[in-house]
mmCIF file of C-alpha atoms in Angstrom:
data_model
loop_
_atom_site.group_PDB
_atom_site.id
_atom_site.type_symbol
_atom_site.label_atom_id
_atom_site.label_comp_id
_atom_site.label_asym_id
_atom_site.label_seq_id
_atom_site.Cartn_x
_atom_site.Cartn_y
_atom_site.Cartn_z
ATOM 1 C CA UNK A 1 51.371 -68.917 -45.410
ATOM 2 C CA UNK A 2 50.266 -72.071 -43.751
ATOM 3 C CA UNK A 3 52.232 -71.237 -40.751
ATOM 4 C CA UNK A 4 50.590 -67.843 -40.605
ATOM 5 C CA UNK A 5 47.137 -69.359 -40.723
ATOM 6 C CA UNK A 6 48.089 -71.874 -38.079
ATOM 7 C CA UNK A 7 49.526 -69.106 -35.916
ATOM 8 C CA UNK A 8 46.382 -67.105 -36.437
ATOM 9 C CA UNK A 9 44.285 -70.109 -35.556
ATOM 10 C CA UNK A 10 46.247 -70.517 -32.353
ATOM 11 C CA UNK A 11 45.849 -66.828 -31.501
ATOM 12 C CA UNK A 12 42.128 -67.043 -32.192
ATOM 13 C CA UNK A 13 41.753 -70.159 -30.058
ATOM 14 C CA UNK A 14 43.566 -68.398 -27.257
ATOM 15 C CA UNK A 15 41.461 -65.223 -27.821
ATOM 16 C CA UNK A 16 38.088 -67.011 -27.676
ATOM 17 C CA UNK A 17 38.069 -67.276 -23.865
ATOM 18 C CA UNK A 18 39.104 -63.602 -23.652
ATOM 19 C CA UNK A 19 36.351 -62.672 -26.132
ATOM 20 C CA UNK A 20 33.748 -64.575 -24.142
ATOM 21 C CA UNK A 21 35.115 -63.061 -20.964
ATOM 22 C CA UNK A 22 34.782 -59.536 -22.440
ATOM 23 C CA UNK A 23 31.245 -60.265 -23.717
ATOM 24 C CA UNK A 24 30.326 -61.775 -20.337
ATOM 25 C CA UNK A 25 31.894 -58.800 -18.560
ATOM 26 C CA UNK A 26 29.926 -56.380 -20.814
ATOM 27 C CA UNK A 27 26.616 -58.139 -20.034
ATOM 28 C CA UNK A 28 27.506 -58.439 -16.366
ATOM 29 C CA UNK A 29 28.483 -54.762 -16.061
ATOM 30 C CA UNK A 30 25.375 -53.722 -17.960
ATOM 31 C CA UNK A 31 23.160 -55.781 -15.665
ATOM 32 C CA UNK A 32 24.949 -55.174 -12.362
ATOM 33 C CA UNK A 33 26.423 -51.676 -12.740
ATOM 34 C CA UNK A 34 25.007 -49.618 -15.587
ATOM 35 C CA UNK A 35 21.326 -50.599 -15.094
ATOM 36 C CA UNK A 36 21.276 -49.661 -11.371
ATOM 37 C CA UNK A 37 23.346 -46.561 -12.128
ATOM 38 C CA UNK A 38 20.824 -45.595 -14.828
ATOM 39 C CA UNK A 39 17.981 -46.171 -12.388
ATOM 40 C CA UNK A 40 19.671 -44.027 -9.757
ATOM 41 C CA UNK A 41 20.318 -41.304 -12.321
ATOM 42 C CA UNK A 42 16.696 -41.531 -13.528
ATOM 43 C CA UNK A 43 15.416 -41.277 -9.952
ATOM 44 C CA UNK A 44 17.687 -38.302 -9.348
ATOM 45 C CA UNK A 45 16.454 -36.640 -12.553
ATOM 46 C CA UNK A 46 12.830 -37.292 -11.571
ATOM 47 C CA UNK A 47 13.477 -35.936 -8.088
ATOM 48 C CA UNK A 48 15.141 -32.850 -9.534
ATOM 49 C CA UNK A 49 12.373 -32.321 -12.066
ATOM 50 C CA UNK A 50 9.783 -32.924 -9.349
ATOM 51 C CA UNK A 51 11.453 -30.389 -7.096
ATOM 52 C CA UNK A 52 11.578 -27.905 -9.968
ATOM 53 C CA UNK A 53 7.942 -28.562 -10.757
ATOM 54 C CA UNK A 54 6.943 -28.164 -7.104
ATOM 55 C CA UNK A 55 8.983 -24.970 -6.919
ATOM 56 C CA UNK A 56 7.262 -23.658 -10.052
ATOM 57 C CA UNK A 57 3.841 -24.558 -8.597
ATOM 58 C CA UNK A 58 4.741 -22.911 -5.312
ATOM 59 C CA UNK A 59 5.959 -19.825 -7.150
ATOM 60 C CA UNK A 60 2.750 -19.744 -9.179
ATOM 61 C CA UNK A 61 0.663 -20.066 -6.001
ATOM 62 C CA UNK A 62 2.699 -17.299 -4.386
ATOM 63 C CA UNK A 63 2.107 -15.047 -7.397
ATOM 64 C CA UNK A 64 -1.602 -15.855 -7.243
ATOM 65 C CA UNK A 65 -1.704 -15.061 -3.515
ATOM 66 C CA UNK A 66 0.180 -11.812 -4.165
ATOM 67 C CA UNK A 67 -2.321 -10.894 -6.882
ATOM 68 C CA UNK A 68 -5.218 -11.697 -4.545
ATOM 69 C CA UNK A 69 -3.592 -9.645 -1.793
ATOM 70 C CA UNK A 70 -3.055 -6.754 -4.201
ATOM 71 C CA UNK A 71 -6.691 -6.955 -5.340
ATOM 72 C CA UNK A 72 -7.905 -7.022 -1.734
ATOM 73 C CA UNK A 73 -5.637 -4.112 -0.894
ATOM 74 C CA UNK A 74 -6.932 -2.155 -3.883
ATOM 75 C CA UNK A 75 -10.522 -2.917 -2.872
ATOM 76 C CA UNK A 76 -9.800 -1.766 0.683
ATOM 77 C CA UNK A 77 -8.217 1.433 -0.627
ATOM 78 C CA UNK A 78 -11.213 2.058 -2.866
ATOM 79 C CA UNK A 79 -13.576 1.525 0.053
ATOM 80 C CA UNK A 80 -11.490 3.850 2.210
ATOM 81 C CA UNK A 81 -11.495 6.508 -0.523
ATOM 82 C CA UNK A 82 -15.284 6.138 -0.868
ATOM 83 C CA UNK A 83 -15.732 6.518 2.881
ATOM 84 C CA UNK A 84 -13.431 9.547 2.931
ATOM 85 C CA UNK A 85 -15.349 11.086 0.033
ATOM 86 C CA UNK A 86 -18.661 10.462 1.828
ATOM 87 C CA UNK A 87 -17.270 12.070 5.002
ATOM 88 C CA UNK A 88 -15.944 14.987 2.977
ATOM 89 C CA UNK A 89 -19.327 15.485 1.309
ATOM 90 C CA UNK A 90 -21.058 15.244 4.686
ATOM 91 C CA UNK A 91 -18.654 17.800 6.161
ATOM 92 C CA UNK A 92 -19.118 20.081 3.131
ATOM 93 C CA UNK A 93 -22.904 19.831 3.494
ATOM 94 C CA UNK A 94 -22.651 20.629 7.214
ATOM 95 C CA UNK A 95 -20.397 23.569 6.397
ATOM 96 C CA UNK A 96 -22.873 24.821 3.780
ATOM 97 C CA UNK A 97 -25.684 24.512 6.318
ATOM 98 C CA UNK A 98 -23.664 26.481 8.875
ATOM 99 C CA UNK A 99 -22.936 29.139 6.247
ATOM 100 C CA UNK A 100 -26.660 29.303 5.372
ATOM 101 C CA UNK A 101 -27.580 29.643 9.052
ATOM 102 C CA UNK A 102 -24.919 32.301 9.580
ATOM 103 C CA UNK A 103 -26.187 34.200 6.534
ATOM 104 C CA UNK A 104 -29.769 33.938 7.768
ATOM 105 C CA UNK A 105 -28.741 35.199 11.214
ATOM 106 C CA UNK A 106 -26.706 37.989 9.649
ATOM 107 C CA UNK A 107 -29.641 38.887 7.390
ATOM 108 C CA UNK A 108 -31.980 38.926 10.386
ATOM 109 C CA UNK A 109 -29.566 41.143 12.337
ATOM 110 C CA UNK A 110 -29.156 43.387 9.312
ATOM 111 C CA UNK A 111 -32.933 43.678 8.905
ATOM 112 C CA UNK A 112 -33.300 44.431 12.615
ATOM 113 C CA UNK A 113 -30.491 46.992 12.424
ATOM 114 C CA UNK A 114 -32.092 48.625 9.356
ATOM 115 C CA UNK A 115 -35.448 48.781 11.134
ATOM 116 C CA UNK A 116 -33.801 50.247 14.220
ATOM 117 C CA UNK A 117 -31.885 52.694 12.065
ATOM 118 C CA UNK A 118 -35.071 53.644 10.227
ATOM 119 C CA UNK A 119 -36.757 54.292 13.598
ATOM 120 C CA UNK A 120 -33.762 56.329 14.743
ATOM 121 C CA UNK A 121 -33.841 58.313 11.479
ATOM 122 C CA UNK A 122 -37.585 58.885 11.815
ATOM 123 C CA UNK A 123 -37.146 59.986 15.440
ATOM 124 C CA UNK A 124 -34.232 62.230 14.451
ATOM 125 C CA UNK A 125 -36.280 63.730 11.598
ATOM 126 C CA UNK A 126 -39.208 64.296 13.970
ATOM 127 C CA UNK A 127 -36.898 65.886 16.513
ATOM 128 C CA UNK A 128 -35.238 68.052 13.861
ATOM 129 C CA UNK A 129 -38.593 68.992 12.461
ATOM 130 C CA UNK A 130 -39.760 70.196 15.862
ATOM 131 C CA UNK A 131 -36.477 71.980 16.474
ATOM 132 C CA UNK A 132 -36.623 73.582 13.021
ATOM 133 C CA UNK A 133 -40.120 74.893 13.732
ATOM 134 C CA UNK A 134 -39.036 76.212 17.121
ATOM 135 C CA UNK A 135 -35.956 77.868 15.634
ATOM 136 C CA UNK A 136 -38.018 79.305 12.793
ATOM 137 C CA UNK A 137 -40.409 80.843 15.336
ATOM 138 C CA UNK A 138 -37.482 82.304 17.298
ATOM 139 C CA UNK A 139 -35.937 83.708 14.140
ATOM 140 C CA UNK A 140 -39.263 85.190 13.101
ATOM 141 C CA UNK A 141 -39.755 86.702 16.598
ATOM 142 C CA UNK A 142 -36.325 88.302 16.617
ATOM 143 C CA UNK A 143 -36.760 89.569 13.100
ATOM 144 C CA UNK A 144 -40.170 90.978 14.051
ATOM 145 C CA UNK A 145 -38.848 92.448 17.325
ATOM 146 C CA UNK A 146 -35.846 93.807 15.510
ATOM 147 C CA UNK A 147 -37.985 95.516 12.867
ATOM 148 C CA UNK A 148 -40.378 96.898 15.542
ATOM 149 C CA UNK A 149 -37.493 98.326 17.498
ATOM 150 C CA UNK A 150 -36.135 100.041 14.469
#
């Protein structure tokens, strides 16, 4: 067993420089390779997150602009509809006024035509009345002449 311990002691003595070399290599790699690599990866992650954040902000601004544009468009449409309604009401009022004027003119013509017709009827009645009297006198004369001749 002594020989085993001595052999182990020899292996350990020979392994100590390798152990220190591995520990040194671990610290060296951590300091010279993994730390800068971690920094690069962290910078890349920050850049990626920053780009995502900027993209999200830009998207949010674009949505806000689109909403503002939509609101402005809706307001413009409403104003246009109001103007069209005002024009329609104005045109309807003008049409009603024209209809009223046309009715008034037609009523005036109708009144004038009725008055003219009433005058024509009165003149016709007067003329018929005179003709009736003249015809009645002729009939009476012929009847009287006819009865005197008989």
